[in-house]
PDB file of C-alpha atoms in Angstrom:
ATOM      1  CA  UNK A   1     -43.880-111.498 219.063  1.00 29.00           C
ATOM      2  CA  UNK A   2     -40.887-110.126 220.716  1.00 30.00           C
ATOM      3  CA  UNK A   3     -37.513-110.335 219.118  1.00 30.00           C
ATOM      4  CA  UNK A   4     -36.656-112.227 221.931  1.00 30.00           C
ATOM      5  CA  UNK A   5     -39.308-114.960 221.505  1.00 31.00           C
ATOM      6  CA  UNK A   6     -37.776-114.959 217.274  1.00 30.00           C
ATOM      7  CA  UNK A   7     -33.857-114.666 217.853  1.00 32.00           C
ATOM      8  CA  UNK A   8     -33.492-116.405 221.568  1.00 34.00           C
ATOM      9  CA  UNK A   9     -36.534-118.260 222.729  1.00 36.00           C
ATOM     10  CA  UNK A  10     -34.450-120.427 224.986  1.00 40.00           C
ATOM     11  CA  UNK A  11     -36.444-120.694 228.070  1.00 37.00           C
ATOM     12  CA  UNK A  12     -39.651-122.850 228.546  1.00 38.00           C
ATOM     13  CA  UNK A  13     -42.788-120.963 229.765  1.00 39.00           C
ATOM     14  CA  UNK A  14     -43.056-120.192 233.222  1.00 36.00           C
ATOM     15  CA  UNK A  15     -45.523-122.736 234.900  1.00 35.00           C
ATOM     16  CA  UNK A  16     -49.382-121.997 235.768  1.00 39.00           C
ATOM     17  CA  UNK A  17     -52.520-123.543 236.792  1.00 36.00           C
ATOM     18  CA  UNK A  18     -52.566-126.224 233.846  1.00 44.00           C
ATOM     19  CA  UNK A  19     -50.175-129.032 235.077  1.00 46.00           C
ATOM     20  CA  UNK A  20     -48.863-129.558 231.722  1.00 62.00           C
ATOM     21  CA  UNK A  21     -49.341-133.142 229.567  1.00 45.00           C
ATOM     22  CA  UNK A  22     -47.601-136.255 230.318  1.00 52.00           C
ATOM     23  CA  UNK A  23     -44.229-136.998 228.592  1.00 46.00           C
ATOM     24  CA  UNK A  24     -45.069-139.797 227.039  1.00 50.00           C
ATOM     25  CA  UNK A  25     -41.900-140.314 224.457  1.00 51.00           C
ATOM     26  CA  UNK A  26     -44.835-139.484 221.444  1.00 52.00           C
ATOM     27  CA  UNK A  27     -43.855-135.668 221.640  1.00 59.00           C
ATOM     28  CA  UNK A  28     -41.400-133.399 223.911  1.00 74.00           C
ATOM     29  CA  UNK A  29     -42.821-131.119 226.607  1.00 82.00           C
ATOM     30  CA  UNK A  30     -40.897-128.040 228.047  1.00 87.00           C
ATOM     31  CA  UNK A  31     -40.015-127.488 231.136  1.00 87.00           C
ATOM     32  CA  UNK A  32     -37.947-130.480 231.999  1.00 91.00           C
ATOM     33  CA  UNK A  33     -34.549-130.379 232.740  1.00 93.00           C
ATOM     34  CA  UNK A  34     -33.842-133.914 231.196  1.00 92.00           C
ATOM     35  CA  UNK A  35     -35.954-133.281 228.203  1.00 93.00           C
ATOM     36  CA  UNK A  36     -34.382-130.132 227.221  1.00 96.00           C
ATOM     37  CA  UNK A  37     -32.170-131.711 224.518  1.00 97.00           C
ATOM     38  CA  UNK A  38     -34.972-132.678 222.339  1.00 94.00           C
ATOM     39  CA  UNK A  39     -37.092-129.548 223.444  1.00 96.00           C
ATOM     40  CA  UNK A  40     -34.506-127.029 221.995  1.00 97.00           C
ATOM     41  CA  UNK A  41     -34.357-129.313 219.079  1.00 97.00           C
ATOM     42  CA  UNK A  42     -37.596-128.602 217.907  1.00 96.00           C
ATOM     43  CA  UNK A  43     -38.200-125.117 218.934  1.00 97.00           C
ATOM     44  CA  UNK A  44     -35.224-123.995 217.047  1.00 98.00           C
ATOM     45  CA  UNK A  45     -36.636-124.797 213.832  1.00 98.00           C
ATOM     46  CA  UNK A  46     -40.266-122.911 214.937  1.00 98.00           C
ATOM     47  CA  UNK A  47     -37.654-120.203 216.352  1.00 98.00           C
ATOM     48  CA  UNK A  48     -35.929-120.078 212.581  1.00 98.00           C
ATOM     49  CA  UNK A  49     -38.923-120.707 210.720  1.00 98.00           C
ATOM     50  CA  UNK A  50     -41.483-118.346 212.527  1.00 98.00           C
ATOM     51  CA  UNK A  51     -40.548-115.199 210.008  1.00 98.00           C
ATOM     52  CA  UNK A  52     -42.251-117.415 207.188  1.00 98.00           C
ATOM     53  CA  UNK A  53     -45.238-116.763 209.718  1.00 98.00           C
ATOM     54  CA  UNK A  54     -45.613-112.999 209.852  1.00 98.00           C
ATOM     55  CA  UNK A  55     -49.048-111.562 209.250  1.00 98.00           C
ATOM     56  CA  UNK A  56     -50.809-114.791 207.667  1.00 98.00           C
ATOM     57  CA  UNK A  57     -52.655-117.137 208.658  1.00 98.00           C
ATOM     58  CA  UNK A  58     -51.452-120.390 210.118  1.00 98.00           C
ATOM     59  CA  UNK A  59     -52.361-124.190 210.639  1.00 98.00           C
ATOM     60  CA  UNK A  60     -49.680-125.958 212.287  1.00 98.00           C
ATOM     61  CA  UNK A  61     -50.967-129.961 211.874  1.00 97.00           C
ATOM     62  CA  UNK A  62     -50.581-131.732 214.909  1.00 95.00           C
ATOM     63  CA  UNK A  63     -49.245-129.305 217.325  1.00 94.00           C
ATOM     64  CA  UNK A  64     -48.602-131.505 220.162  1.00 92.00           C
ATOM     65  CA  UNK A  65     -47.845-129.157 223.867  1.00 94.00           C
ATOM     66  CA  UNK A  66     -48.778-125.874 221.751  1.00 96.00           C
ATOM     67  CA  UNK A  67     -45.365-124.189 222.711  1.00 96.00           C
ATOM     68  CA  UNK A  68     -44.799-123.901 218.921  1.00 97.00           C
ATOM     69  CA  UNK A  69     -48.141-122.659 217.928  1.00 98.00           C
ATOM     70  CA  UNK A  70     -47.833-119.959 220.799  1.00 98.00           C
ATOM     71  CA  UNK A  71     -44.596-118.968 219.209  1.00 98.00           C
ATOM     72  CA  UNK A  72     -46.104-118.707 215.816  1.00 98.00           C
ATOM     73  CA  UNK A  73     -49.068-117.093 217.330  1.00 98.00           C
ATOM     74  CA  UNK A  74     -46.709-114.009 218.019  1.00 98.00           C
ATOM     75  CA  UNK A  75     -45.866-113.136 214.559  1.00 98.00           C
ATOM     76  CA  UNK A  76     -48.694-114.716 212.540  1.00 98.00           C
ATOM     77  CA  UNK A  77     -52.187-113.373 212.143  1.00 98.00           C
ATOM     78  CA  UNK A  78     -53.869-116.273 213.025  1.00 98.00           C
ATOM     79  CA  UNK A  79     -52.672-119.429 214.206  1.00 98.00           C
ATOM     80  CA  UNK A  80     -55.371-122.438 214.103  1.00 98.00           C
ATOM     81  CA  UNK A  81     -53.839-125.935 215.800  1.00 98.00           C
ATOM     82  CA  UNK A  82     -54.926-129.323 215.064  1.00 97.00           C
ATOM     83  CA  UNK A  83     -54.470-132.443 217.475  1.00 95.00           C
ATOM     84  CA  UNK A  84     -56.239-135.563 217.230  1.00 92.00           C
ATOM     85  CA  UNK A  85     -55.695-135.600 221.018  1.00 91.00           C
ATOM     86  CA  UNK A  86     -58.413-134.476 223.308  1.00 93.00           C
ATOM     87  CA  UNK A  87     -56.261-133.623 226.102  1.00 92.00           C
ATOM     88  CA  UNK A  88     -53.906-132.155 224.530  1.00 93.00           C
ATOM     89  CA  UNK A  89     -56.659-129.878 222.807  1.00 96.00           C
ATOM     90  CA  UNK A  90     -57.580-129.144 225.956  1.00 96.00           C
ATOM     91  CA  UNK A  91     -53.970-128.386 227.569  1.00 95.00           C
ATOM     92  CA  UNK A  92     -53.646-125.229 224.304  1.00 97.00           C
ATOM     93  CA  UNK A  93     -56.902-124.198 225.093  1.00 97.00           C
ATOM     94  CA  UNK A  94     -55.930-123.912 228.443  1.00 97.00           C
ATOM     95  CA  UNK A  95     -52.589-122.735 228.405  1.00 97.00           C
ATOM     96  CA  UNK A  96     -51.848-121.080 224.725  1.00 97.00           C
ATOM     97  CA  UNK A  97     -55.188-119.042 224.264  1.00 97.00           C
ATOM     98  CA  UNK A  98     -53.545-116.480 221.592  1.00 97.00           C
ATOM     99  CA  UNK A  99     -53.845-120.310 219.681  1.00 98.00           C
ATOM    100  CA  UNK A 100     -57.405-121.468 218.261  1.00 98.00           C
ATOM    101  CA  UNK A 101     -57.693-124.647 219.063  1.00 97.00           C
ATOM    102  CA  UNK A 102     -59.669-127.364 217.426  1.00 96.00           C
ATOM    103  CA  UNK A 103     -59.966-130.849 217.619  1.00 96.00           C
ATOM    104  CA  UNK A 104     -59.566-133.152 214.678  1.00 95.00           C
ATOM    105  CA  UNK A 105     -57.700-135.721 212.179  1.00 94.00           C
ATOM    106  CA  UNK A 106     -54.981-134.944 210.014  1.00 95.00           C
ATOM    107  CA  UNK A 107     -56.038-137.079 207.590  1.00 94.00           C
ATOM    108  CA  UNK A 108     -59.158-135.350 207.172  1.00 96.00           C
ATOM    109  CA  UNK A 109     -58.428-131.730 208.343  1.00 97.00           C
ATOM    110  CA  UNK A 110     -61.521-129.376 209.570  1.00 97.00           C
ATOM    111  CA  UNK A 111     -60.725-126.566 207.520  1.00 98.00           C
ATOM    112  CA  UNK A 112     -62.541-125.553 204.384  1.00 98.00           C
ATOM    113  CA  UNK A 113     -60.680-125.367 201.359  1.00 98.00           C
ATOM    114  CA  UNK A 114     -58.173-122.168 200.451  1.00 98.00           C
ATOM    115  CA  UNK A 115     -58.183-121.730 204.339  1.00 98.00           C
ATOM    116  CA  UNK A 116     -54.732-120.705 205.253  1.00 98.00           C
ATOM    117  CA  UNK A 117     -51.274-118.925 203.902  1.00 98.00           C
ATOM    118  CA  UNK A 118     -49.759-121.469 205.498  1.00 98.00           C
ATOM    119  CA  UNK A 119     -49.408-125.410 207.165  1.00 98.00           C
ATOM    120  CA  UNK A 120     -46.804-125.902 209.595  1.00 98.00           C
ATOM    121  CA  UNK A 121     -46.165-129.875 210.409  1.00 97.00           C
ATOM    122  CA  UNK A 122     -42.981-130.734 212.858  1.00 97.00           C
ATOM    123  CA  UNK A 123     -41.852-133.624 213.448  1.00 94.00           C
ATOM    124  CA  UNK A 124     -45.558-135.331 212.830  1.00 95.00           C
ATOM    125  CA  UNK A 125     -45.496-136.711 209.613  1.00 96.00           C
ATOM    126  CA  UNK A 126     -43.374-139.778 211.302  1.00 95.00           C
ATOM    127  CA  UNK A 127     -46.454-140.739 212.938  1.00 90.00           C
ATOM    128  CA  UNK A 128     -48.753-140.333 210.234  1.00 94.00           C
ATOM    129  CA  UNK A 129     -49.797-143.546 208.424  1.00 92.00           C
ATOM    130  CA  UNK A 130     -50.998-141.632 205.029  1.00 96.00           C
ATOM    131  CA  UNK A 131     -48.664-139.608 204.582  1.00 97.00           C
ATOM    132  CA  UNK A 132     -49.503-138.848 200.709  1.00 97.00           C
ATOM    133  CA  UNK A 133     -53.124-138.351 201.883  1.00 97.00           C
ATOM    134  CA  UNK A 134     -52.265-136.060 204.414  1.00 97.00           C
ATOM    135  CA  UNK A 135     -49.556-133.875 201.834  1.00 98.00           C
ATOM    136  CA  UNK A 136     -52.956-133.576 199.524  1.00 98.00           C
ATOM    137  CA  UNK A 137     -55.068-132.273 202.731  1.00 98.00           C
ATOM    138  CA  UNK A 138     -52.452-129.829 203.522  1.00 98.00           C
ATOM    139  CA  UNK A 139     -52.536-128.774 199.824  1.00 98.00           C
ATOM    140  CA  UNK A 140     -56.409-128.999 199.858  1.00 98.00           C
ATOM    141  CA  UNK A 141     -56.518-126.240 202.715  1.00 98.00           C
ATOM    142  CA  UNK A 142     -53.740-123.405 201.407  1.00 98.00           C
ATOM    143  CA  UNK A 143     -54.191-121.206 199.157  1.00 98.00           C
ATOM    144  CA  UNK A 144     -52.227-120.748 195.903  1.00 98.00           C
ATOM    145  CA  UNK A 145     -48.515-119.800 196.641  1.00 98.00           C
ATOM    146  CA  UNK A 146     -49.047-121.056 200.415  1.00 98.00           C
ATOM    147  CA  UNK A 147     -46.248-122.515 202.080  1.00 98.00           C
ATOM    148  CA  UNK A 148     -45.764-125.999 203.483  1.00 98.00           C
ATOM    149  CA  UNK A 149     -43.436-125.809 206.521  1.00 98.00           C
ATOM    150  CA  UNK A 150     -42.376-129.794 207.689  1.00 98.00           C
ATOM    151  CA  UNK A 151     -39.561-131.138 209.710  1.00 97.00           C
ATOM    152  CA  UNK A 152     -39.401-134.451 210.119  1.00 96.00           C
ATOM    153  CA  UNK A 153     -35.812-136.887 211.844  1.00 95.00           C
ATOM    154  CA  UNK A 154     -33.448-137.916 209.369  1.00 95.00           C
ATOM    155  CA  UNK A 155     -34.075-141.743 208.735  1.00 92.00           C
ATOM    156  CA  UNK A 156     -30.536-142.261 207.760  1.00 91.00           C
ATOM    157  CA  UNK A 157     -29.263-141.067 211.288  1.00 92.00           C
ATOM    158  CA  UNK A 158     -32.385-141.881 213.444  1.00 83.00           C
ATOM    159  CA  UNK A 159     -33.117-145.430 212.549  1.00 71.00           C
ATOM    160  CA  UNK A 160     -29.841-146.196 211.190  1.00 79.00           C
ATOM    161  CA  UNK A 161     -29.559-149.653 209.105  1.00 72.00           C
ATOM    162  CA  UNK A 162     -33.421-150.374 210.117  1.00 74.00           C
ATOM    163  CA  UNK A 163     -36.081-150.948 207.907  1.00 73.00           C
ATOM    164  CA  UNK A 164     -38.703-150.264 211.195  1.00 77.00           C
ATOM    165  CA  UNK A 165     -38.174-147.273 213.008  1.00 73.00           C
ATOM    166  CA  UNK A 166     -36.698-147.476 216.348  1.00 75.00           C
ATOM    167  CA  UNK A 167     -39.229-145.141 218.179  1.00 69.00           C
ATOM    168  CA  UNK A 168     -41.991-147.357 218.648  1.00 79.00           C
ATOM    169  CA  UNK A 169     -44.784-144.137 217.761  1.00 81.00           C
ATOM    170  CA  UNK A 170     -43.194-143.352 213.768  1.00 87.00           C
ATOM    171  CA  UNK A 171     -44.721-145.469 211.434  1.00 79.00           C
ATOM    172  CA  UNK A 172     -42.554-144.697 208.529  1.00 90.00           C
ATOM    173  CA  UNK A 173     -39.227-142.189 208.745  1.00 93.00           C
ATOM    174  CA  UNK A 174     -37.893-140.498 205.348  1.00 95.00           C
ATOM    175  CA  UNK A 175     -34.675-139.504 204.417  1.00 95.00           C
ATOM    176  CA  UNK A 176     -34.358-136.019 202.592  1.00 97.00           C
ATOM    177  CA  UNK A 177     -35.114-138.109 199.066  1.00 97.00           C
ATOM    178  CA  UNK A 178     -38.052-139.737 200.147  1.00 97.00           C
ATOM    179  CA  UNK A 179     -39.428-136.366 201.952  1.00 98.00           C
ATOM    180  CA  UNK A 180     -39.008-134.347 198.127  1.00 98.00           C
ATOM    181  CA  UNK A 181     -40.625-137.376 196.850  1.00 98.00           C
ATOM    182  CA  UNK A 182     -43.626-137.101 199.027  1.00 98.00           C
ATOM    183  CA  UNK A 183     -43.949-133.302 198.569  1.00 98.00           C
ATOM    184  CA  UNK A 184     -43.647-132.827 194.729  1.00 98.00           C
ATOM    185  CA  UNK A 185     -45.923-136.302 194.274  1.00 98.00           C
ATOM    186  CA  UNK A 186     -48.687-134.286 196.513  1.00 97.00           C
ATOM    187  CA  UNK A 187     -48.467-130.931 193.991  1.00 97.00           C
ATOM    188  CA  UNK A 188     -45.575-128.995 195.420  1.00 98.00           C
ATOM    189  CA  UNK A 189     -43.292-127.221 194.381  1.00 98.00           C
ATOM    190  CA  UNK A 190     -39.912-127.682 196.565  1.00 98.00           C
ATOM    191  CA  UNK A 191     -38.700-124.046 197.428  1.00 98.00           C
ATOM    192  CA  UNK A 192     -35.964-125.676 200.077  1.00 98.00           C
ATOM    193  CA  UNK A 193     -34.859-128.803 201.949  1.00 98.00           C
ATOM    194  CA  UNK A 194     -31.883-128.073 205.212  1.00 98.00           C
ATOM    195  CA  UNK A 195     -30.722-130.236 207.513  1.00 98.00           C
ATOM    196  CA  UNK A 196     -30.180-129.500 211.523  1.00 98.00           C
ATOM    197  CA  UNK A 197     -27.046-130.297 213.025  1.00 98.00           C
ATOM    198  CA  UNK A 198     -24.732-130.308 216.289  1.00 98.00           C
ATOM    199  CA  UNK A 199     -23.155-126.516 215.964  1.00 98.00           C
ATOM    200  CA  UNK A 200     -20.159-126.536 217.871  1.00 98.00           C
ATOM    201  CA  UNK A 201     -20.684-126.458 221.401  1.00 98.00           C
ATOM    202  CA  UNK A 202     -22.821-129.672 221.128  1.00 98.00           C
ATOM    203  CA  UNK A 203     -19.993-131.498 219.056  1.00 98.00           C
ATOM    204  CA  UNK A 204     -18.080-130.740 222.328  1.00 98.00           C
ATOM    205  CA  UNK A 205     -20.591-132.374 224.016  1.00 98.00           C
ATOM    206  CA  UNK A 206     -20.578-135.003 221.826  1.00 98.00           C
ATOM    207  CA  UNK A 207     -17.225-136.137 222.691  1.00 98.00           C
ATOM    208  CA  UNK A 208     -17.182-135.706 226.171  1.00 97.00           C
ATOM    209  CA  UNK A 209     -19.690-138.301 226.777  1.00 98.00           C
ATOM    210  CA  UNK A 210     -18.310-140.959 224.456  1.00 96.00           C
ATOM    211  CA  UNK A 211     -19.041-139.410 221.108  1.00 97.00           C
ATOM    212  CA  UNK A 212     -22.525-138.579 221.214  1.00 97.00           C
ATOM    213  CA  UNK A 213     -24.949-136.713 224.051  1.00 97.00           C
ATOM    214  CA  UNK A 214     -27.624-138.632 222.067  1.00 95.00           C
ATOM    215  CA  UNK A 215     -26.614-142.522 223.036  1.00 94.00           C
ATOM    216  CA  UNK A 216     -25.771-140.939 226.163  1.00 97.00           C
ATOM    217  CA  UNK A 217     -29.228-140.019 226.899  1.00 95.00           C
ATOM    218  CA  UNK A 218     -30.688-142.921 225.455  1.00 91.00           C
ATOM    219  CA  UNK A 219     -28.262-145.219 227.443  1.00 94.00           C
ATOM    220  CA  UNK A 220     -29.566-143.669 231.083  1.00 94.00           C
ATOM    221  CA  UNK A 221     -33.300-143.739 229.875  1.00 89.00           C
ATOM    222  CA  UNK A 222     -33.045-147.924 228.829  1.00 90.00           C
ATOM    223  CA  UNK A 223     -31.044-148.216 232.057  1.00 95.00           C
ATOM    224  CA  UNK A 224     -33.502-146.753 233.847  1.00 93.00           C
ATOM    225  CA  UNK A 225     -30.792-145.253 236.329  1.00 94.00           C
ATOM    226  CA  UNK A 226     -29.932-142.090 237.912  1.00 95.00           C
ATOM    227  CA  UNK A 227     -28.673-139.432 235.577  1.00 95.00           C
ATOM    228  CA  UNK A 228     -24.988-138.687 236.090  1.00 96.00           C
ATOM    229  CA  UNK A 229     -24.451-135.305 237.673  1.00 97.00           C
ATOM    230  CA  UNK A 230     -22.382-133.909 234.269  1.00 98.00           C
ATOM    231  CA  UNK A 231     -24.611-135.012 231.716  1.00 98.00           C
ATOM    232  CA  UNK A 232     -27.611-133.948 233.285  1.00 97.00           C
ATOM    233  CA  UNK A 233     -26.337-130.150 233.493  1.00 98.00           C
ATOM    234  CA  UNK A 234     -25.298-130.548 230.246  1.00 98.00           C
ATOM    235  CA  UNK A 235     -28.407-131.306 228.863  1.00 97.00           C
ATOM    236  CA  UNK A 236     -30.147-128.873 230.643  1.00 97.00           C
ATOM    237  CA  UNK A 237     -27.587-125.746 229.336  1.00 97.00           C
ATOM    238  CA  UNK A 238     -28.688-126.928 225.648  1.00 98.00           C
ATOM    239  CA  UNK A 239     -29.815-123.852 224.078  1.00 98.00           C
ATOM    240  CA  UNK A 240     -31.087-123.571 220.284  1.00 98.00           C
ATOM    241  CA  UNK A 241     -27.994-121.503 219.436  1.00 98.00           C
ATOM    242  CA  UNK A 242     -26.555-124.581 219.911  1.00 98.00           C
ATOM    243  CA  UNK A 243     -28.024-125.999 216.501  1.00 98.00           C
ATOM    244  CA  UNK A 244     -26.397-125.415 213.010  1.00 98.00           C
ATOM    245  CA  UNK A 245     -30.121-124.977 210.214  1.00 98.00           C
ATOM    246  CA  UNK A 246     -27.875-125.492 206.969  1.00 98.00           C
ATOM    247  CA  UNK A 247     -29.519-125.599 203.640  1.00 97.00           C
ATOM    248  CA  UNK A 248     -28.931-128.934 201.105  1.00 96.00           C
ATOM    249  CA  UNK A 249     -25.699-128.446 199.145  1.00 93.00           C
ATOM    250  CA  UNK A 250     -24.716-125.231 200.835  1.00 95.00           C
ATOM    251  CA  UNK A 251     -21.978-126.498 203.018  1.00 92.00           C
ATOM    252  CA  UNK A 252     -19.578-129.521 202.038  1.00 91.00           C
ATOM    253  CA  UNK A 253     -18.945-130.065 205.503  1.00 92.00           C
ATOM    254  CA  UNK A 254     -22.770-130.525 205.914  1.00 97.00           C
ATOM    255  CA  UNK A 255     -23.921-132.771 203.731  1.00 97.00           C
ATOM    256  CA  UNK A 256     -28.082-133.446 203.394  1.00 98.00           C
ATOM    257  CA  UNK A 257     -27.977-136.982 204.665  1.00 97.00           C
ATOM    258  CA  UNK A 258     -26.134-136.237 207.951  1.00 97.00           C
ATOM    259  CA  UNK A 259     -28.155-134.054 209.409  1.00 98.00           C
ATOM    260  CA  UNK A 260     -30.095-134.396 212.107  1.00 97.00           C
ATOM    261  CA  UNK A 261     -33.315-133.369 211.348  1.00 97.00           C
ATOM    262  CA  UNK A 262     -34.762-132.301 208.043  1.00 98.00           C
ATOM    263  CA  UNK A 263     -36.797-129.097 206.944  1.00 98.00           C
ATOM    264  CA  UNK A 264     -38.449-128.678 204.257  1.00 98.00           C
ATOM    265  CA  UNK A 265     -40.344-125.621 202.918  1.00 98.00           C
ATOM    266  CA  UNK A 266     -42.612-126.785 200.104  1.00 98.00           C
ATOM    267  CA  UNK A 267     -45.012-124.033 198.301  1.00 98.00           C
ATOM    268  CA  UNK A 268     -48.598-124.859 196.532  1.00 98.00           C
ATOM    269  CA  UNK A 269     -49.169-123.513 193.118  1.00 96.00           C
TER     270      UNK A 269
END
């Protein structure tokens, strides 16, 4: 991989022949200008994470468009993806072919045992019913010392006050707690939890459309009206950079459950 693609990945591959999947609200795409909020919002954390990559080999579990796995791909060995999705097996096999694709369930993974250095799973183990079952699949399939790599939205700020999530595809969200919980109850060892935040530029944005770009967006999609001219350029001039990655109990202006998103980096014995 470049040191572009590592330190400033910030524009969405250039289109081809493959006419991309559907945005369905299950997973982001890139390439859209209104969808580039929640784009940049996951590929900063492959962008951050893909040095944990370098020359092993790779499963990312449930890897959605394959933008991520491509990224990976650059820096990694190998990078195997796994998508219980046909077509979107199909659109990585298509578009991505540095990735090697293969169909299958995350609850039962098609790997053999001691496969991989390391399992990379963002923002998918939301969507996952067994969760526990899938934590002892990823540990079933790295090898000893591998790393777990997961990112998952902060419960506490996505579903605020709910019980249910609001996004009708997660099943169950965790808060940074809950997510150590699952991890060291599966066999790992923590090595890290962080949080993703608004850096400053997107606090700015934050309070020019009445306190959060977030609601904002959400507002115009349950609407279902035209985007207003200003938000709409802002959304599309997000750029990763624009994301603070700050680890638990490193910053006091950053505390754990505020964040965004969490990441944690879990390793197998």
């Amino acid at each position: 991989m470049s040191a572009s693609a590592t330190e400033g990945h910030d524009a969405p591959p250039a289109p081809d022949a493959d006419p991309g999947l559907a945005l369905t609200g299950e997973r982001t795409v890139p390439g859209l200008a209104e969808e580039n909020y929640w784009f940049r919002r996951h590929e900063v954390v492959y962008q951050r994470l893909a040095p944990r990559c370098a020359g092993r080999d790779v499963l990312e579990a449930g890897s959605g468009e394959g933008y991520g796995a491509d990224m990976l791909a650059g820096v990694a060995h190998r990078v195997i993806g796994v998508d219980y999705d046909e077509s979107a097996v199909a659109h990585v096999q298509a578009r991505y072919p540095r990735v090697e694709m293969v169909a299958g369930n995350l609850a039962e993974l098609p790997l053999p045992d001691a496969a991989v250095d390391v399992v990379v799973n963002f923002q998918v183990i939301e969507h996952l019913w067994d969760q526990p079952g899938f934590v002892a699949e990823c540990a079933r399939v790295l090898r000893p010392g591998g790393l777990l790599m997961m990112s998952t939205p902060n419960r506490i700020t996505f579903s605020p006050g709910r019980d249910t999530p609001i996004n009708p595809f997660h099943t169950r969200e965790l808060n940074a707690a809950e997510l150590t919980e699952l991890l060291t109850d599966g066999g790992f060892t923590m090595e890290s939890m962080s949080g993703l935040f608004h850096g400053p530029r997107l606090r700015e944005l934050d309070a020019r459309h009445g306190g959060s770009i977030i609601d904002a967006q959400i507002a115009v999609a349950v609407a279902g009206t035209p985007w207003p001219a200003e938000l709409a350029a802002d959304v599309a001039g997000v750029s990763t950079a624009d994301f603070d990655l700050v680890a638990a109990g490193a910053d006091a202006d950053h505390h754990i459950d505020d964040s965004l998103d969490l990441i944690a980096i879990a390793v197998r014995p």
